[in-house]
GROMACS .gro file of C-alpha atoms in nm:
model
  148
    1MET     CA    1   1.090  -1.319   1.451
    2SER     CA    2   1.334  -1.055   1.580
    3ASP     CA    3   1.255  -0.813   1.864
    4ASP     CA    4   1.195  -0.535   1.609
    5SER     CA    5   0.946  -0.759   1.426
    6SER     CA    6   0.769  -0.848   1.753
    7ASP     CA    7   0.735  -0.482   1.852
    8LEU     CA    8   0.621  -0.388   1.503
    9ARG     CA    9   0.377  -0.681   1.489
   10THR     CA   10   0.185  -0.544   1.790
   11ALA     CA   11   0.122  -0.221   1.594
   12VAL     CA   12  -0.038  -0.387   1.288
   13ASP     CA   13  -0.390  -0.532   1.261
   14GLY     CA   14  -0.529  -0.740   0.977
   15LEU     CA   15  -0.227  -0.934   0.854
   16LEU     CA   16  -0.334  -1.187   0.591
   17HIS     CA   17  -0.044  -1.431   0.636
   18GLU     CA   18   0.194  -1.340   0.918
   19GLU     CA   19   0.459  -1.599   0.820
   20THR     CA   20   0.501  -1.431   0.480
   21GLN     CA   21   0.445  -1.069   0.575
   22VAL     CA   22   0.670  -1.043   0.884
   23HIS     CA   23   1.044  -1.061   0.813
   24ASP     CA   24   1.382  -0.905   0.898
   25GLY     CA   25   1.245  -0.648   1.144
   26ALA     CA   26   0.979  -0.533   0.893
   27ILE     CA   27   0.622  -0.609   0.786
   28ASP     CA   28   0.494  -0.615   0.428
   29LEU     CA   29   0.152  -0.459   0.375
   30THR     CA   30  -0.099  -0.579   0.117
   31VAL     CA   31  -0.322  -0.391  -0.126
   32GLY     CA   32  -0.693  -0.415  -0.055
   33GLU     CA   33  -0.830  -0.162  -0.305
   34VAL     CA   34  -0.709   0.039  -0.602
   35ALA     CA   35  -0.893   0.358  -0.693
   36VAL     CA   36  -0.887   0.581  -0.999
   37VAL     CA   37  -0.909   0.959  -0.957
   38ASP     CA   38  -1.196   1.073  -1.184
   39GLU     CA   39  -1.230   1.435  -1.083
   40ALA     CA   40  -0.978   1.679  -0.938
   41GLY     CA   41  -0.980   1.771  -0.574
   42ARG     CA   42  -0.893   2.120  -0.447
   43VAL     CA   43  -0.627   2.243  -0.206
   44ASP     CA   44  -0.613   2.606  -0.096
   45PHE     CA   45  -0.390   2.812   0.133
   46GLY     CA   46  -0.610   2.827   0.441
   47GLY     CA   47  -0.784   2.491   0.422
   48GLY     CA   48  -1.135   2.632   0.402
   49GLU     CA   49  -1.180   2.521   0.042
   50LEU     CA   50  -1.034   2.171   0.061
   51VAL     CA   51  -1.231   1.933  -0.158
   52PRO     CA   52  -1.142   1.564  -0.193
   53ALA     CA   53  -1.084   1.420  -0.538
   54ARG     CA   54  -1.367   1.205  -0.671
   55THR     CA   55  -1.252   0.845  -0.704
   56ARG     CA   56  -1.395   0.514  -0.817
   57PRO     CA   57  -1.274   0.160  -0.759
   58HIS     CA   58  -1.056   0.022  -1.039
   59GLU     CA   59  -1.203  -0.296  -1.184
   60THR     CA   60  -1.038  -0.634  -1.135
   61ARG     CA   61  -1.050  -0.944  -1.350
   62LYS     CA   62  -0.943  -1.306  -1.328
   63ARG     CA   63  -0.654  -1.428  -1.539
   64ARG     CA   64  -0.812  -1.773  -1.562
   65PRO     CA   65  -1.175  -1.869  -1.488
   66ASP     CA   66  -1.076  -2.099  -1.199
   67ASP     CA   67  -0.855  -1.840  -1.021
   68ASP     CA   68  -0.944  -1.757  -0.660
   69TYR     CA   69  -0.806  -1.401  -0.683
   70GLU     CA   70  -0.844  -1.128  -0.940
   71TRP     CA   71  -0.592  -0.878  -1.080
   72TRP     CA   72  -0.588  -0.505  -1.136
   73HIS     CA   73  -0.453  -0.431  -1.484
   74LEU     CA   74  -0.312  -0.082  -1.431
   75ASP     CA   75  -0.210   0.138  -1.721
   76GLY     CA   76   0.069   0.389  -1.667
   77GLY     CA   77  -0.045   0.674  -1.442
   78GLN     CA   78  -0.149   0.756  -1.087
   79TYR     CA   79  -0.378   0.555  -0.860
   80LEU     CA   80  -0.474   0.550  -0.493
   81ILE     CA   81  -0.425   0.227  -0.300
   82GLU     CA   82  -0.575   0.122   0.031
   83TYR     CA   83  -0.432  -0.148   0.252
   84ASN     CA   84  -0.592  -0.457   0.403
   85GLU     CA   85  -0.402  -0.384   0.724
   86SER     CA   86  -0.441  -0.101   0.974
   87LEU     CA   87  -0.220   0.046   1.246
   88ARG     CA   88  -0.284   0.083   1.617
   89THR     CA   89   0.014   0.284   1.733
   90GLU     CA   90   0.115   0.634   1.833
   91ARG     CA   91   0.477   0.548   1.754
   92PRO     CA   92   0.591   0.676   1.411
   93LEU     CA   93   0.675   0.401   1.160
   94LEU     CA   94   0.844   0.420   0.819
   95LEU     CA   95   0.635   0.314   0.519
   96GLN     CA   96   0.824   0.238   0.196
   97THR     CA   97   0.750   0.085  -0.143
   98ARG     CA   98   0.834  -0.285  -0.144
   99GLU     CA   99   1.143  -0.376  -0.349
  100ALA     CA  100   0.945  -0.610  -0.579
  101VAL     CA  101   0.717  -0.320  -0.676
  102LEU     CA  102   1.011  -0.082  -0.731
  103ALA     CA  103   1.181  -0.340  -0.954
  104ARG     CA  104   0.875  -0.327  -1.182
  105GLY     CA  105   0.890   0.051  -1.214
  106ALA     CA  106   0.606   0.143  -0.976
  107SER     CA  107   0.634   0.332  -0.648
  108HIS     CA  108   0.461   0.530  -0.378
  109PRO     CA  109   0.599   0.800  -0.149
  110THR     CA  110   0.804   0.702   0.155
  111ARG     CA  111   0.626   0.835   0.462
  112VAL     CA  112   0.650   0.838   0.838
  113VAL     CA  113   0.307   0.718   0.956
  114THR     CA  114   0.095   0.638   1.261
  115SER     CA  115  -0.202   0.536   1.045
  116LEU     CA  116  -0.242   0.400   0.692
  117PRO     CA  117  -0.406   0.656   0.465
  118ALA     CA  118  -0.477   0.593   0.097
  119MET     CA  119  -0.140   0.613  -0.081
  120PRO     CA  120  -0.075   0.745  -0.431
  121LEU     CA  121   0.077   0.473  -0.650
  122SER     CA  122   0.276   0.575  -0.959
  123VAL     CA  123   0.269   0.314  -1.235
  124PRO     CA  124   0.516   0.325  -1.527
  125GLU     CA  125   0.409   0.383  -1.886
  126GLY     CA  126   0.418   0.009  -1.957
  127GLY     CA  127   0.166  -0.057  -1.680
  128LEU     CA  128   0.152  -0.304  -1.392
  129HIS     CA  129  -0.057  -0.612  -1.319
  130LEU     CA  130  -0.127  -0.622  -0.947
  131LYS     CA  131  -0.292  -0.924  -0.785
  132GLU     CA  132  -0.548  -0.883  -0.509
  133ASN     CA  133  -0.370  -0.887  -0.171
  134ALA     CA  134  -0.026  -0.837  -0.330
  135ARG     CA  135   0.243  -0.718  -0.090
  136VAL     CA  136   0.317  -0.363  -0.209
  137SER     CA  137   0.468  -0.176   0.087
  138THR     CA  138   0.709  -0.241   0.372
  139LEU     CA  139   0.664  -0.100   0.721
  140ARG     CA  140   0.974  -0.055   0.939
  141PRO     CA  141   1.058   0.099   1.276
  142TYR     CA  142   1.140   0.467   1.244
  143ALA     CA  143   1.420   0.635   1.434
  144ALA     CA  144   1.406   1.013   1.396
  145GLN     CA  145   1.738   1.177   1.317
  146SER     CA  146   1.863   1.401   1.595
  147GLY     CA  147   2.115   1.682   1.598
  148ARG     CA  148   1.985   1.871   1.299
   0.00000   0.00000   0.00000
């Protein structure tokens, strides 16, 4: 594990399998929940009328009866994902969609984070099958650009 990985590792709680998730100065994060937005939320100018969207958990199912883990069968559209992991840092970190997810046409916004909020996941028209605990995001050290 490199120095970047060691520093980053101290900021992340709840890793499922450190040997797989920690690599090349980065940490992969795993999906713990997928939610469907059922009813629109509201966003106003001043913030006095903010209303969260109503969501429900997306169902999972086993591919085979003897499987230990289930899968989310996601149609094309927008979802909210929550991570198994959490952060304990004040230092900004860069959160990106994992390359394996991008290669299958799905993505989430790249963000600079100090906590792990629910993230919107965009799924392509053809859909995506996502296994419980799949690695979906990569967390990296963030170095703010200066001189702008």
